[in-house]
CSV table of C-alpha atoms in Angstrom, one decimal:
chain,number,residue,atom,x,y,z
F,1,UNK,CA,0.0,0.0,0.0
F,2,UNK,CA,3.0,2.4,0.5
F,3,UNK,CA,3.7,2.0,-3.1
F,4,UNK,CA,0.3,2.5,-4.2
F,5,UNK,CA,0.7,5.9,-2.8
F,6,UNK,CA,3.7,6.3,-3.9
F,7,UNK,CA,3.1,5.6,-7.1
F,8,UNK,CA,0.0,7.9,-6.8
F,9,UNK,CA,1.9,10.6,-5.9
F,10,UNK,CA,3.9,10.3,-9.3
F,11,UNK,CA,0.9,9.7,-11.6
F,12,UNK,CA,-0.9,12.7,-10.0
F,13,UNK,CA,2.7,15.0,-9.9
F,14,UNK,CA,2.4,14.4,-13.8
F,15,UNK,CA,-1.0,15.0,-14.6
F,16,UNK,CA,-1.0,18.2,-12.4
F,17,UNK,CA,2.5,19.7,-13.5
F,18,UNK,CA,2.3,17.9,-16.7
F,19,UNK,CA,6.1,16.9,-15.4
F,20,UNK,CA,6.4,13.2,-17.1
F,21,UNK,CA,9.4,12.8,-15.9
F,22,UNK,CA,9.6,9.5,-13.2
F,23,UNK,CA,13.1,8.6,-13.2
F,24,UNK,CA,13.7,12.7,-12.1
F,25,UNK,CA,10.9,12.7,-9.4
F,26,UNK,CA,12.7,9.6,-7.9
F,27,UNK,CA,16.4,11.1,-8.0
F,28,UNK,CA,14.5,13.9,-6.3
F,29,UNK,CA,12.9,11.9,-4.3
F,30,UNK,CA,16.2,10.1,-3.4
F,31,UNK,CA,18.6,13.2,-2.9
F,32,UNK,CA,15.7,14.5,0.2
F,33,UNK,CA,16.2,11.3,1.2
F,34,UNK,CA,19.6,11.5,1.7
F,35,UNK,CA,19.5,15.5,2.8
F,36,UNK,CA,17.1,14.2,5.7
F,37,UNK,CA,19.1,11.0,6.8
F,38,UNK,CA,22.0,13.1,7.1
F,39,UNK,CA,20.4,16.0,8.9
F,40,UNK,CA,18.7,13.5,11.0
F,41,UNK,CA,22.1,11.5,12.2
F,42,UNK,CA,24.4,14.8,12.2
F,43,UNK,CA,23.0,17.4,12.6
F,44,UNK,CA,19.5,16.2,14.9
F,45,UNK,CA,21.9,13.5,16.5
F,46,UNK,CA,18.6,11.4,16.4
F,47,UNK,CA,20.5,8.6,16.2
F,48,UNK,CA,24.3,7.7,16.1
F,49,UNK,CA,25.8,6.8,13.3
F,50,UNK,CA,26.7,3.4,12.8
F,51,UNK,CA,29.7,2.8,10.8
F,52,UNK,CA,30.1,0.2,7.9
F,53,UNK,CA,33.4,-0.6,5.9
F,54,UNK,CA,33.3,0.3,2.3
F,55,UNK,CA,33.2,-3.7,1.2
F,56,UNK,CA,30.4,-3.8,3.7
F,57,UNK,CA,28.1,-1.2,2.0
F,58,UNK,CA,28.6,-2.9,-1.5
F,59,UNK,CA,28.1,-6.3,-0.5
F,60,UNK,CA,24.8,-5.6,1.7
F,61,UNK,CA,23.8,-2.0,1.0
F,62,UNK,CA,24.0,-1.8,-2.6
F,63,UNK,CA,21.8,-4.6,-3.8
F,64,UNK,CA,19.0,-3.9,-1.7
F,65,UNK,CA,19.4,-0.2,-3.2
F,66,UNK,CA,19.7,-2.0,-6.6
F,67,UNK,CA,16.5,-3.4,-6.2
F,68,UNK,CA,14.4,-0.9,-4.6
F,69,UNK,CA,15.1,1.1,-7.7
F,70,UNK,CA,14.1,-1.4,-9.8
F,71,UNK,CA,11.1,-1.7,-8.1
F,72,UNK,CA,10.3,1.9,-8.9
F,73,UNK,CA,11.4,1.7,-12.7
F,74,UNK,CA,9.0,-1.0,-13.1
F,75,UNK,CA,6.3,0.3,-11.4
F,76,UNK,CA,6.6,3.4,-13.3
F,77,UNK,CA,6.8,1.6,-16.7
F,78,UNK,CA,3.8,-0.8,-15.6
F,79,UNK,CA,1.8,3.0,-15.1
F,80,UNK,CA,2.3,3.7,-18.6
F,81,UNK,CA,0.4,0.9,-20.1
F,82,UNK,CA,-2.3,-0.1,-16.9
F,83,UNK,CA,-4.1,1.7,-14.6
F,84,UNK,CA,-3.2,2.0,-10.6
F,85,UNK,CA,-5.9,-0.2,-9.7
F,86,UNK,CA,-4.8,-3.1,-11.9
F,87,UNK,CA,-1.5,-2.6,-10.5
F,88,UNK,CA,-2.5,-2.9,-7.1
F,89,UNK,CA,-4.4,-6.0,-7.7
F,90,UNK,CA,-0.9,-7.4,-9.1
F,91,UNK,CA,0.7,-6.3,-5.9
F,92,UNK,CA,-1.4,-8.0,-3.7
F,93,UNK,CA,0.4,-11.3,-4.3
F,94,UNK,CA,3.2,-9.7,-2.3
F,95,UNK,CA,2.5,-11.4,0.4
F,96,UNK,CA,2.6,-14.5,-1.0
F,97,UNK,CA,5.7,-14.4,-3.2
F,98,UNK,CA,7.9,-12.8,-0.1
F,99,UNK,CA,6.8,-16.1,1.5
F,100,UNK,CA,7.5,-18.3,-1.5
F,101,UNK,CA,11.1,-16.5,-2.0
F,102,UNK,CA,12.0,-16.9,1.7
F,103,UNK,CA,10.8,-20.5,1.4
F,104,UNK,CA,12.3,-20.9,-1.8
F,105,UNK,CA,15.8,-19.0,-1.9
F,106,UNK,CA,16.1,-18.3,2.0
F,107,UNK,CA,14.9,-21.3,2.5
F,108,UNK,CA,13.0,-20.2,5.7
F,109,UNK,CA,10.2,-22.9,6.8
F,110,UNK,CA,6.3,-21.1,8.1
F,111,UNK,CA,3.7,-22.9,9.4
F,112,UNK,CA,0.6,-23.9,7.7
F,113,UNK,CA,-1.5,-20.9,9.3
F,114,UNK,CA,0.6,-18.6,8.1
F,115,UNK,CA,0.5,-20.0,4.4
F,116,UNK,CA,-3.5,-20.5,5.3
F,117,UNK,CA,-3.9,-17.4,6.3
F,118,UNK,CA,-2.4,-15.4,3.1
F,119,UNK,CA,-5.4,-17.0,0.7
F,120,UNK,CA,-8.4,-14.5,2.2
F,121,UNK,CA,-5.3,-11.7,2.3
F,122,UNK,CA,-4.7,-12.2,-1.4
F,123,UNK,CA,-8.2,-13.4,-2.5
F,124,UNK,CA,-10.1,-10.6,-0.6
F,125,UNK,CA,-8.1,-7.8,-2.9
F,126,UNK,CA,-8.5,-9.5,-5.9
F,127,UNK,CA,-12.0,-9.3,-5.7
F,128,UNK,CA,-11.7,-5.6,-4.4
F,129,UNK,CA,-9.9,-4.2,-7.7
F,130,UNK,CA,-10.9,-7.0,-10.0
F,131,UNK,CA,-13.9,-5.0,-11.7
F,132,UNK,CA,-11.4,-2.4,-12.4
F,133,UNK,CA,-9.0,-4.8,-14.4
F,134,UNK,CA,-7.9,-2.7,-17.7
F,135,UNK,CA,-5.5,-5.2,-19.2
F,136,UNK,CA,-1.9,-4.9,-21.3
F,137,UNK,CA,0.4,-8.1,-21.5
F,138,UNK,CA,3.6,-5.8,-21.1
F,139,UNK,CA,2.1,-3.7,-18.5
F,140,UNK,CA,1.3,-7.0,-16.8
F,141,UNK,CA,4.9,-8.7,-16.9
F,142,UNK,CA,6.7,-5.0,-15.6
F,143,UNK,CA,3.8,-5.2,-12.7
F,144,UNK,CA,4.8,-9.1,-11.9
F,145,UNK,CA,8.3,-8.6,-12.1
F,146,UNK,CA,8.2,-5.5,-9.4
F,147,UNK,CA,6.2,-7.6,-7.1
F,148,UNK,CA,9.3,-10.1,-7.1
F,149,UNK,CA,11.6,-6.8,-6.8
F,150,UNK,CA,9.1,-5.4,-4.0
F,151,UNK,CA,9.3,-9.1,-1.9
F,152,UNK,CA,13.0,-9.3,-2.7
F,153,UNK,CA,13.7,-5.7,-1.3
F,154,UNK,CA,11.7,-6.3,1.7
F,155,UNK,CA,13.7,-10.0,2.5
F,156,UNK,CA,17.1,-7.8,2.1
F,157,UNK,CA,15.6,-5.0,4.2
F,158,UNK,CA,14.3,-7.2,6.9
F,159,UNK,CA,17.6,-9.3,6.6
F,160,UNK,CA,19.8,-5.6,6.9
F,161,UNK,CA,18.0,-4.8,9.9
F,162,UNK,CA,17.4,-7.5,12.1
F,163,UNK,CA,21.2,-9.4,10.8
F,164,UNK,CA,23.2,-6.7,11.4
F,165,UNK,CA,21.5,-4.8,13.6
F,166,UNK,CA,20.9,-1.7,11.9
F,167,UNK,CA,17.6,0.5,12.5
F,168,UNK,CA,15.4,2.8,9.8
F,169,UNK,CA,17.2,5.8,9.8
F,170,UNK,CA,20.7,4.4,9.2
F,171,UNK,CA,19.6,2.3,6.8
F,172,UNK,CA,18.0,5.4,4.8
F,173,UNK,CA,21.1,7.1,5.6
F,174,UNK,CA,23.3,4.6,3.7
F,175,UNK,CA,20.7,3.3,1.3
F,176,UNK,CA,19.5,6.5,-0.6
F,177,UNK,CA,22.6,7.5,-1.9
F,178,UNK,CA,23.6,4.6,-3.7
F,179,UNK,CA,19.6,4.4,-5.3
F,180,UNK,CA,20.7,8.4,-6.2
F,181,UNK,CA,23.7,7.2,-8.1
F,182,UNK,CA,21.8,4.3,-9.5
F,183,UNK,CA,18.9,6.6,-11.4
F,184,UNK,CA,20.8,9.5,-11.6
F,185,UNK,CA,22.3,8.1,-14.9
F,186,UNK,CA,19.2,6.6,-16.8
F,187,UNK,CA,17.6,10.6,-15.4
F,188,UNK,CA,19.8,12.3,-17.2
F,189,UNK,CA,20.3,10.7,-20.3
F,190,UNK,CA,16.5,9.3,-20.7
F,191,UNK,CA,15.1,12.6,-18.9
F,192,UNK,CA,17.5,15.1,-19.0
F,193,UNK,CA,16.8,17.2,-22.3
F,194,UNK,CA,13.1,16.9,-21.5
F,195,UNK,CA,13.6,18.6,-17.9
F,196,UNK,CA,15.3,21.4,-19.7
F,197,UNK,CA,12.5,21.9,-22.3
F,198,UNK,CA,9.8,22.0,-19.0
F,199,UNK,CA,12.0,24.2,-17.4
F,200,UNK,CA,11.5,26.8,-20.0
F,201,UNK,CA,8.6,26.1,-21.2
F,202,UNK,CA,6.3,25.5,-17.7
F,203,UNK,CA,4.4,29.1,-16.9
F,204,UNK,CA,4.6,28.7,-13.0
F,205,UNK,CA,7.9,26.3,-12.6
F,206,UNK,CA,8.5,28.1,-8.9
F,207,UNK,CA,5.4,26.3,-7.7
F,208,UNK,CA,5.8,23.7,-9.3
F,209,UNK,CA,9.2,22.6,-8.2
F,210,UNK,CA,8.0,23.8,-4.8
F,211,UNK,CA,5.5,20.7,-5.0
F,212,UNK,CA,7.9,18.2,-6.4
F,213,UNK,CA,10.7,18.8,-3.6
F,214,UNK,CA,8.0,18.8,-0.7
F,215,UNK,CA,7.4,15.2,-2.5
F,216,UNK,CA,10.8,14.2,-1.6
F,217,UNK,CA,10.7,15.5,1.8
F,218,UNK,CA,7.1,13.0,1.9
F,219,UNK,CA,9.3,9.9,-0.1
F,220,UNK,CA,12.1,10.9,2.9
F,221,UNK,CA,9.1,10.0,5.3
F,222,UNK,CA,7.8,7.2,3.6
F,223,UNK,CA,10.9,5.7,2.9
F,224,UNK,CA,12.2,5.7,6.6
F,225,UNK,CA,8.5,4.8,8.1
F,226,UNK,CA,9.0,1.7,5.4
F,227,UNK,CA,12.3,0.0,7.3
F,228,UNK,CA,11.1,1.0,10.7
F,229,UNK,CA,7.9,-0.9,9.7
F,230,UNK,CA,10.1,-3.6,8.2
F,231,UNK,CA,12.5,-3.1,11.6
F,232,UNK,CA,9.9,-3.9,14.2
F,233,UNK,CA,8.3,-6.6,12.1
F,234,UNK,CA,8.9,-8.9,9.4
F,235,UNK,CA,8.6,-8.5,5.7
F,236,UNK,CA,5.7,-10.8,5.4
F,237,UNK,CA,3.7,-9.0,8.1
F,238,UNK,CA,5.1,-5.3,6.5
F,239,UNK,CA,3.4,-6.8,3.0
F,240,UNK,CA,0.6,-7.9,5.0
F,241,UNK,CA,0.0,-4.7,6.5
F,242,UNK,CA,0.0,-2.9,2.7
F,243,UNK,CA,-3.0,-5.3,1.6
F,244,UNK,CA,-5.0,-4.2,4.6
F,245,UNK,CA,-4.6,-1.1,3.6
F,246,UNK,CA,-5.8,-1.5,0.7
F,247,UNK,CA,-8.9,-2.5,1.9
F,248,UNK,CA,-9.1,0.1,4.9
F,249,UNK,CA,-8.8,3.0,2.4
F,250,UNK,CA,-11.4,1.3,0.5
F,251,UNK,CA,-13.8,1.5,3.6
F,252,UNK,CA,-13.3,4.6,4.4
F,253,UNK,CA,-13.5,5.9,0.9
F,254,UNK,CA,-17.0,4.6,1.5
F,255,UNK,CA,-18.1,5.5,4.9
F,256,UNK,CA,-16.6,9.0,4.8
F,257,UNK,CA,-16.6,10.1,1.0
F,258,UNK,CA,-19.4,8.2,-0.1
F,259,UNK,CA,-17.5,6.5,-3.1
F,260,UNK,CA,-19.5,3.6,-4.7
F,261,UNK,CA,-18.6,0.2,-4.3
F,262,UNK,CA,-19.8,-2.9,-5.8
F,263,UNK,CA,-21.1,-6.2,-3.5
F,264,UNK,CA,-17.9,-7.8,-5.2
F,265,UNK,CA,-15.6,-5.0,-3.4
F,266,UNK,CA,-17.2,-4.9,-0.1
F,267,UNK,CA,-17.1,-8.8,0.0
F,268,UNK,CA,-13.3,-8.3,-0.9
F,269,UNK,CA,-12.3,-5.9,1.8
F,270,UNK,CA,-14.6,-8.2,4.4
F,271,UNK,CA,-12.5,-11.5,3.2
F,272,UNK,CA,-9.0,-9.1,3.5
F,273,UNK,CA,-9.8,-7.7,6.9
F,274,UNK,CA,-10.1,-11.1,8.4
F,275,UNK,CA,-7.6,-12.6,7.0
F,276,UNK,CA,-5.5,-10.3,8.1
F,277,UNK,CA,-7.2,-10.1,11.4
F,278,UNK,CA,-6.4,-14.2,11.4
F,279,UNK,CA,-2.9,-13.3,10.3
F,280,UNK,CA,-2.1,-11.5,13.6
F,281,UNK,CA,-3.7,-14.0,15.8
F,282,UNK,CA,-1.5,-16.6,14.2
F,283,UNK,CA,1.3,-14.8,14.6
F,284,UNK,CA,0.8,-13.5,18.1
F,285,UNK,CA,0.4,-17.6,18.6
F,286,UNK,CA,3.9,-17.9,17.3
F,287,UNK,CA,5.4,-15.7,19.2
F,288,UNK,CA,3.8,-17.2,23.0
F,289,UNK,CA,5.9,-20.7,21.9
F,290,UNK,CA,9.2,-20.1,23.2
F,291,UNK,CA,9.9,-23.4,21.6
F,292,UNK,CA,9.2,-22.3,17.8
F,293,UNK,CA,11.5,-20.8,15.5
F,294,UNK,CA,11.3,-16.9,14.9
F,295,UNK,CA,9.2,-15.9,12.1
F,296,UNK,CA,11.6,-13.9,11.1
F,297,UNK,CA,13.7,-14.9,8.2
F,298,UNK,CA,17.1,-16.6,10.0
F,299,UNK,CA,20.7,-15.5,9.7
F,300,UNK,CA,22.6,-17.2,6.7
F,301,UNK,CA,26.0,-18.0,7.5
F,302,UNK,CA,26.9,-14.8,6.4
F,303,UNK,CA,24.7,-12.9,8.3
F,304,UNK,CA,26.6,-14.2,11.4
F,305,UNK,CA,30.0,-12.9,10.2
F,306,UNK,CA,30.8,-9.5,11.7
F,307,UNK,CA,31.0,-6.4,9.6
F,308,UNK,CA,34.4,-5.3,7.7
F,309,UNK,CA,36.4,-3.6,10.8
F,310,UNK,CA,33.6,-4.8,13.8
F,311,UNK,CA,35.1,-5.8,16.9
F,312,UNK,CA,34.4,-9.5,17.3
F,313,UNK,CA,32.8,-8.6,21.2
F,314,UNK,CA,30.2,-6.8,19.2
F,315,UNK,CA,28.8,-9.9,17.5
Protein backbone atom coordinates (compact mmCIF):
# COMPACT_ATOMS: atom_id res chain seq x y z
CA UNK A 1 0.00 0.00 0.00
CA UNK A 2 3.01 2.36 0.49
CA UNK A 3 3.70 2.01 -3.08
CA UNK A 4 0.28 2.51 -4.21
CA UNK A 5 0.68 5.89 -2.77
CA UNK A 6 3.69 6.28 -3.90
CA UNK A 7 3.09 5.60 -7.07
CA UNK A 8 0.01 7.86 -6.80
CA UNK A 9 1.89 10.63 -5.91
CA UNK A 10 3.89 10.26 -9.30
CA UNK A 11 0.95 9.73 -11.56
CA UNK A 12 -0.92 12.68 -10.04
CA UNK A 13 2.74 14.99 -9.90
CA UNK A 14 2.41 14.37 -13.78
CA UNK A 15 -0.99 14.97 -14.62
CA UNK A 16 -1.02 18.16 -12.36
CA UNK A 17 2.54 19.70 -13.51
CA UNK A 18 2.35 17.85 -16.70
CA UNK A 19 6.12 16.87 -15.39
CA UNK A 20 6.40 13.17 -17.10
CA UNK A 21 9.43 12.79 -15.90
CA UNK A 22 9.61 9.47 -13.16
CA UNK A 23 13.06 8.57 -13.19
CA UNK A 24 13.74 12.69 -12.09
CA UNK A 25 10.87 12.68 -9.42
CA UNK A 26 12.68 9.64 -7.86
CA UNK A 27 16.42 11.13 -7.99
CA UNK A 28 14.47 13.92 -6.32
CA UNK A 29 12.85 11.91 -4.34
CA UNK A 30 16.23 10.12 -3.38
CA UNK A 31 18.55 13.15 -2.90
CA UNK A 32 15.66 14.52 0.20
CA UNK A 33 16.17 11.25 1.15
CA UNK A 34 19.57 11.53 1.68
CA UNK A 35 19.48 15.46 2.83
CA UNK A 36 17.08 14.21 5.75
CA UNK A 37 19.14 11.02 6.81
CA UNK A 38 22.03 13.12 7.10
CA UNK A 39 20.37 16.00 8.93
CA UNK A 40 18.72 13.50 10.98
CA UNK A 41 22.09 11.50 12.19
CA UNK A 42 24.39 14.78 12.17
CA UNK A 43 22.97 17.36 12.60
CA UNK A 44 19.50 16.16 14.91
CA UNK A 45 21.85 13.45 16.46
CA UNK A 46 18.62 11.43 16.44
CA UNK A 47 20.50 8.57 16.21
CA UNK A 48 24.26 7.71 16.09
CA UNK A 49 25.81 6.80 13.28
CA UNK A 50 26.74 3.37 12.78
CA UNK A 51 29.68 2.76 10.77
CA UNK A 52 30.12 0.20 7.87
CA UNK A 53 33.44 -0.64 5.86
CA UNK A 54 33.25 0.26 2.31
CA UNK A 55 33.19 -3.74 1.22
CA UNK A 56 30.37 -3.77 3.67
CA UNK A 57 28.13 -1.17 1.98
CA UNK A 58 28.65 -2.89 -1.53
CA UNK A 59 28.10 -6.28 -0.52
CA UNK A 60 24.77 -5.58 1.69
CA UNK A 61 23.78 -2.05 1.05
CA UNK A 62 24.03 -1.78 -2.59
CA UNK A 63 21.81 -4.60 -3.76
CA UNK A 64 18.99 -3.93 -1.71
CA UNK A 65 19.41 -0.22 -3.24
CA UNK A 66 19.65 -2.01 -6.59
CA UNK A 67 16.47 -3.39 -6.21
CA UNK A 68 14.43 -0.88 -4.57
CA UNK A 69 15.13 1.10 -7.67
CA UNK A 70 14.14 -1.42 -9.81
CA UNK A 71 11.08 -1.73 -8.10
CA UNK A 72 10.26 1.94 -8.90
CA UNK A 73 11.41 1.70 -12.73
CA UNK A 74 9.00 -1.05 -13.09
CA UNK A 75 6.27 0.26 -11.39
CA UNK A 76 6.61 3.36 -13.26
CA UNK A 77 6.85 1.58 -16.69
CA UNK A 78 3.77 -0.75 -15.65
CA UNK A 79 1.83 2.97 -15.13
CA UNK A 80 2.25 3.68 -18.56
CA UNK A 81 0.36 0.94 -20.08
CA UNK A 82 -2.30 -0.12 -16.87
CA UNK A 83 -4.05 1.72 -14.64
CA UNK A 84 -3.22 2.00 -10.65
CA UNK A 85 -5.87 -0.25 -9.75
CA UNK A 86 -4.85 -3.15 -11.94
CA UNK A 87 -1.47 -2.56 -10.50
CA UNK A 88 -2.47 -2.89 -7.12
CA UNK A 89 -4.36 -6.00 -7.71
CA UNK A 90 -0.90 -7.36 -9.10
CA UNK A 91 0.67 -6.28 -5.93
CA UNK A 92 -1.42 -8.04 -3.70
CA UNK A 93 0.38 -11.26 -4.25
CA UNK A 94 3.18 -9.67 -2.31
CA UNK A 95 2.55 -11.37 0.39
CA UNK A 96 2.64 -14.49 -0.95
CA UNK A 97 5.73 -14.40 -3.24
CA UNK A 98 7.92 -12.77 -0.13
CA UNK A 99 6.85 -16.06 1.48
CA UNK A 100 7.48 -18.27 -1.51
CA UNK A 101 11.12 -16.52 -2.03
CA UNK A 102 11.96 -16.94 1.68
CA UNK A 103 10.80 -20.52 1.42
CA UNK A 104 12.31 -20.88 -1.81
CA UNK A 105 15.80 -19.03 -1.87
CA UNK A 106 16.10 -18.35 1.96
CA UNK A 107 14.90 -21.30 2.53
CA UNK A 108 13.02 -20.25 5.66
CA UNK A 109 10.19 -22.87 6.82
CA UNK A 110 6.26 -21.12 8.11
CA UNK A 111 3.75 -22.90 9.41
CA UNK A 112 0.57 -23.95 7.70
CA UNK A 113 -1.46 -20.88 9.31
CA UNK A 114 0.63 -18.59 8.06
CA UNK A 115 0.47 -20.04 4.37
CA UNK A 116 -3.54 -20.48 5.26
CA UNK A 117 -3.88 -17.41 6.34
CA UNK A 118 -2.40 -15.41 3.07
CA UNK A 119 -5.44 -16.97 0.75
CA UNK A 120 -8.36 -14.50 2.15
CA UNK A 121 -5.30 -11.65 2.30
CA UNK A 122 -4.69 -12.24 -1.37
CA UNK A 123 -8.23 -13.36 -2.53
CA UNK A 124 -10.10 -10.56 -0.59
CA UNK A 125 -8.05 -7.79 -2.86
CA UNK A 126 -8.48 -9.51 -5.86
CA UNK A 127 -11.98 -9.26 -5.71
CA UNK A 128 -11.66 -5.56 -4.41
CA UNK A 129 -9.93 -4.23 -7.72
CA UNK A 130 -10.94 -7.04 -10.03
CA UNK A 131 -13.88 -4.99 -11.73
CA UNK A 132 -11.43 -2.40 -12.41
CA UNK A 133 -9.02 -4.82 -14.39
CA UNK A 134 -7.86 -2.75 -17.68
CA UNK A 135 -5.54 -5.20 -19.21
CA UNK A 136 -1.93 -4.91 -21.32
CA UNK A 137 0.41 -8.07 -21.47
CA UNK A 138 3.62 -5.81 -21.10
CA UNK A 139 2.11 -3.67 -18.51
CA UNK A 140 1.26 -7.03 -16.78
CA UNK A 141 4.92 -8.66 -16.91
CA UNK A 142 6.73 -5.04 -15.62
CA UNK A 143 3.81 -5.16 -12.68
CA UNK A 144 4.83 -9.11 -11.86
CA UNK A 145 8.33 -8.64 -12.07
CA UNK A 146 8.17 -5.53 -9.39
CA UNK A 147 6.17 -7.56 -7.09
CA UNK A 148 9.31 -10.10 -7.07
CA UNK A 149 11.58 -6.84 -6.78
CA UNK A 150 9.14 -5.41 -3.98
CA UNK A 151 9.30 -9.07 -1.89
CA UNK A 152 12.96 -9.26 -2.73
CA UNK A 153 13.70 -5.69 -1.32
CA UNK A 154 11.74 -6.32 1.71
CA UNK A 155 13.66 -10.03 2.50
CA UNK A 156 17.13 -7.84 2.07
CA UNK A 157 15.57 -5.04 4.25
CA UNK A 158 14.27 -7.18 6.90
CA UNK A 159 17.58 -9.29 6.63
CA UNK A 160 19.84 -5.62 6.91
CA UNK A 161 18.00 -4.85 9.94
CA UNK A 162 17.36 -7.48 12.14
CA UNK A 163 21.16 -9.35 10.83
CA UNK A 164 23.20 -6.75 11.36
CA UNK A 165 21.49 -4.83 13.62
CA UNK A 166 20.92 -1.71 11.88
CA UNK A 167 17.58 0.55 12.45
CA UNK A 168 15.44 2.79 9.76
CA UNK A 169 17.16 5.83 9.84
CA UNK A 170 20.70 4.44 9.17
CA UNK A 171 19.56 2.25 6.79
CA UNK A 172 18.03 5.36 4.82
CA UNK A 173 21.14 7.09 5.55
CA UNK A 174 23.30 4.65 3.75
CA UNK A 175 20.75 3.34 1.28
CA UNK A 176 19.49 6.45 -0.58
CA UNK A 177 22.56 7.48 -1.87
CA UNK A 178 23.64 4.61 -3.67
CA UNK A 179 19.58 4.42 -5.30
CA UNK A 180 20.72 8.38 -6.18
CA UNK A 181 23.66 7.24 -8.06
CA UNK A 182 21.83 4.28 -9.47
CA UNK A 183 18.94 6.62 -11.39
CA UNK A 184 20.75 9.48 -11.62
CA UNK A 185 22.30 8.09 -14.90
CA UNK A 186 19.19 6.60 -16.80
CA UNK A 187 17.64 10.56 -15.41
CA UNK A 188 19.85 12.28 -17.16
CA UNK A 189 20.29 10.68 -20.30
CA UNK A 190 16.50 9.32 -20.73
CA UNK A 191 15.05 12.64 -18.94
CA UNK A 192 17.49 15.12 -19.03
CA UNK A 193 16.77 17.16 -22.26
CA UNK A 194 13.08 16.90 -21.50
CA UNK A 195 13.57 18.62 -17.87
CA UNK A 196 15.34 21.36 -19.67
CA UNK A 197 12.50 21.86 -22.27
CA UNK A 198 9.85 22.02 -18.98
CA UNK A 199 11.99 24.23 -17.37
CA UNK A 200 11.53 26.83 -19.98
CA UNK A 201 8.57 26.09 -21.20
CA UNK A 202 6.25 25.52 -17.71
CA UNK A 203 4.42 29.07 -16.88
CA UNK A 204 4.63 28.72 -13.04
CA UNK A 205 7.89 26.35 -12.59
CA UNK A 206 8.47 28.11 -8.91
CA UNK A 207 5.43 26.31 -7.71
CA UNK A 208 5.77 23.72 -9.28
CA UNK A 209 9.19 22.56 -8.25
CA UNK A 210 8.02 23.76 -4.79
CA UNK A 211 5.52 20.74 -5.01
CA UNK A 212 7.92 18.23 -6.43
CA UNK A 213 10.74 18.84 -3.63
CA UNK A 214 8.03 18.77 -0.68
CA UNK A 215 7.35 15.16 -2.47
CA UNK A 216 10.80 14.23 -1.63
CA UNK A 217 10.66 15.46 1.80
CA UNK A 218 7.14 13.05 1.93
CA UNK A 219 9.35 9.94 -0.06
CA UNK A 220 12.10 10.89 2.89
CA UNK A 221 9.13 10.01 5.34
CA UNK A 222 7.75 7.22 3.65
CA UNK A 223 10.92 5.69 2.87
CA UNK A 224 12.19 5.73 6.56
CA UNK A 225 8.52 4.80 8.08
CA UNK A 226 8.97 1.66 5.37
CA UNK A 227 12.27 -0.02 7.26
CA UNK A 228 11.09 1.05 10.65
CA UNK A 229 7.94 -0.89 9.74
CA UNK A 230 10.08 -3.64 8.23
CA UNK A 231 12.50 -3.13 11.59
CA UNK A 232 9.87 -3.92 14.18
CA UNK A 233 8.31 -6.60 12.12
CA UNK A 234 8.89 -8.91 9.36
CA UNK A 235 8.61 -8.49 5.68
CA UNK A 236 5.66 -10.76 5.42
CA UNK A 237 3.65 -9.05 8.07
CA UNK A 238 5.08 -5.27 6.52
CA UNK A 239 3.39 -6.77 3.00
CA UNK A 240 0.61 -7.89 5.02
CA UNK A 241 0.04 -4.69 6.50
CA UNK A 242 -0.02 -2.92 2.71
CA UNK A 243 -3.01 -5.34 1.55
CA UNK A 244 -5.01 -4.24 4.62
CA UNK A 245 -4.65 -1.05 3.61
CA UNK A 246 -5.85 -1.46 0.68
CA UNK A 247 -8.89 -2.52 1.95
CA UNK A 248 -9.13 0.09 4.92
CA UNK A 249 -8.79 3.01 2.39
CA UNK A 250 -11.40 1.33 0.47
CA UNK A 251 -13.80 1.48 3.62
CA UNK A 252 -13.29 4.61 4.41
CA UNK A 253 -13.47 5.93 0.94
CA UNK A 254 -17.00 4.61 1.51
CA UNK A 255 -18.08 5.50 4.90
CA UNK A 256 -16.64 9.04 4.78
CA UNK A 257 -16.64 10.07 1.03
CA UNK A 258 -19.39 8.17 -0.10
CA UNK A 259 -17.51 6.53 -3.12
CA UNK A 260 -19.47 3.60 -4.71
CA UNK A 261 -18.56 0.15 -4.33
CA UNK A 262 -19.79 -2.90 -5.80
CA UNK A 263 -21.05 -6.24 -3.48
CA UNK A 264 -17.95 -7.80 -5.19
CA UNK A 265 -15.61 -5.04 -3.36
CA UNK A 266 -17.20 -4.85 -0.10
CA UNK A 267 -17.09 -8.77 -0.02
CA UNK A 268 -13.35 -8.29 -0.93
CA UNK A 269 -12.33 -5.92 1.78
CA UNK A 270 -14.64 -8.24 4.42
CA UNK A 271 -12.46 -11.50 3.17
CA UNK A 272 -8.99 -9.10 3.55
CA UNK A 273 -9.83 -7.67 6.90
CA UNK A 274 -10.12 -11.12 8.39
CA UNK A 275 -7.65 -12.58 6.95
CA UNK A 276 -5.53 -10.35 8.07
CA UNK A 277 -7.18 -10.13 11.44
CA UNK A 278 -6.41 -14.21 11.36
CA UNK A 279 -2.94 -13.25 10.29
CA UNK A 280 -2.14 -11.52 13.60
CA UNK A 281 -3.66 -13.99 15.79
CA UNK A 282 -1.54 -16.57 14.20
CA UNK A 283 1.28 -14.83 14.57
CA UNK A 284 0.81 -13.53 18.15
CA UNK A 285 0.44 -17.55 18.57
CA UNK A 286 3.89 -17.91 17.30
CA UNK A 287 5.39 -15.74 19.21
CA UNK A 288 3.85 -17.19 22.97
CA UNK A 289 5.93 -20.71 21.92
CA UNK A 290 9.19 -20.12 23.23
CA UNK A 291 9.93 -23.36 21.59
CA UNK A 292 9.23 -22.31 17.82
CA UNK A 293 11.48 -20.78 15.49
CA UNK A 294 11.33 -16.94 14.92
CA UNK A 295 9.21 -15.89 12.15
CA UNK A 296 11.59 -13.91 11.08
CA UNK A 297 13.73 -14.91 8.23
CA UNK A 298 17.08 -16.58 9.99
CA UNK A 299 20.67 -15.48 9.74
CA UNK A 300 22.61 -17.20 6.73
CA UNK A 301 26.04 -18.04 7.45
CA UNK A 302 26.92 -14.76 6.40
CA UNK A 303 24.69 -12.88 8.26
CA UNK A 304 26.63 -14.15 11.43
CA UNK A 305 30.01 -12.89 10.25
CA UNK A 306 30.84 -9.47 11.65
CA UNK A 307 30.95 -6.39 9.63
CA UNK A 308 34.41 -5.27 7.74
CA UNK A 309 36.42 -3.59 10.81
CA UNK A 310 33.56 -4.84 13.84
CA UNK A 311 35.07 -5.84 16.94
CA UNK A 312 34.42 -9.53 17.31
CA UNK A 313 32.79 -8.56 21.22
CA UNK A 314 30.23 -6.81 19.17
CA UNK A 315 28.78 -9.88 17.54
Amino acid sequence: MHLYYYYSDISATRQKLEFKFPLTVSCVHFICSSIGAYIAIKVLKVKPLIEVAPEDRWKRIFPMSFVFCINIVLGNISLRYIPVSFMQTIKSFTPATTVILQWLVWRKYFEWRIWASLIPIVGGILLTSVTELSFNMFGFCAAMVGCLATSTKTILAESLLHGYKFDSINTVYYMAPFATMILSIPAIVLEGSGVINWLYTYESTVPALIIIITSGVLAFCLNFSIFYVIHSTTAVTFNVAGNLKVAVAVLISWMIFRNPISAMNAVGCGITLVGCTFYGYVRHLISQQAASPSPRTPRSRLEMLPLVGEKQEKI
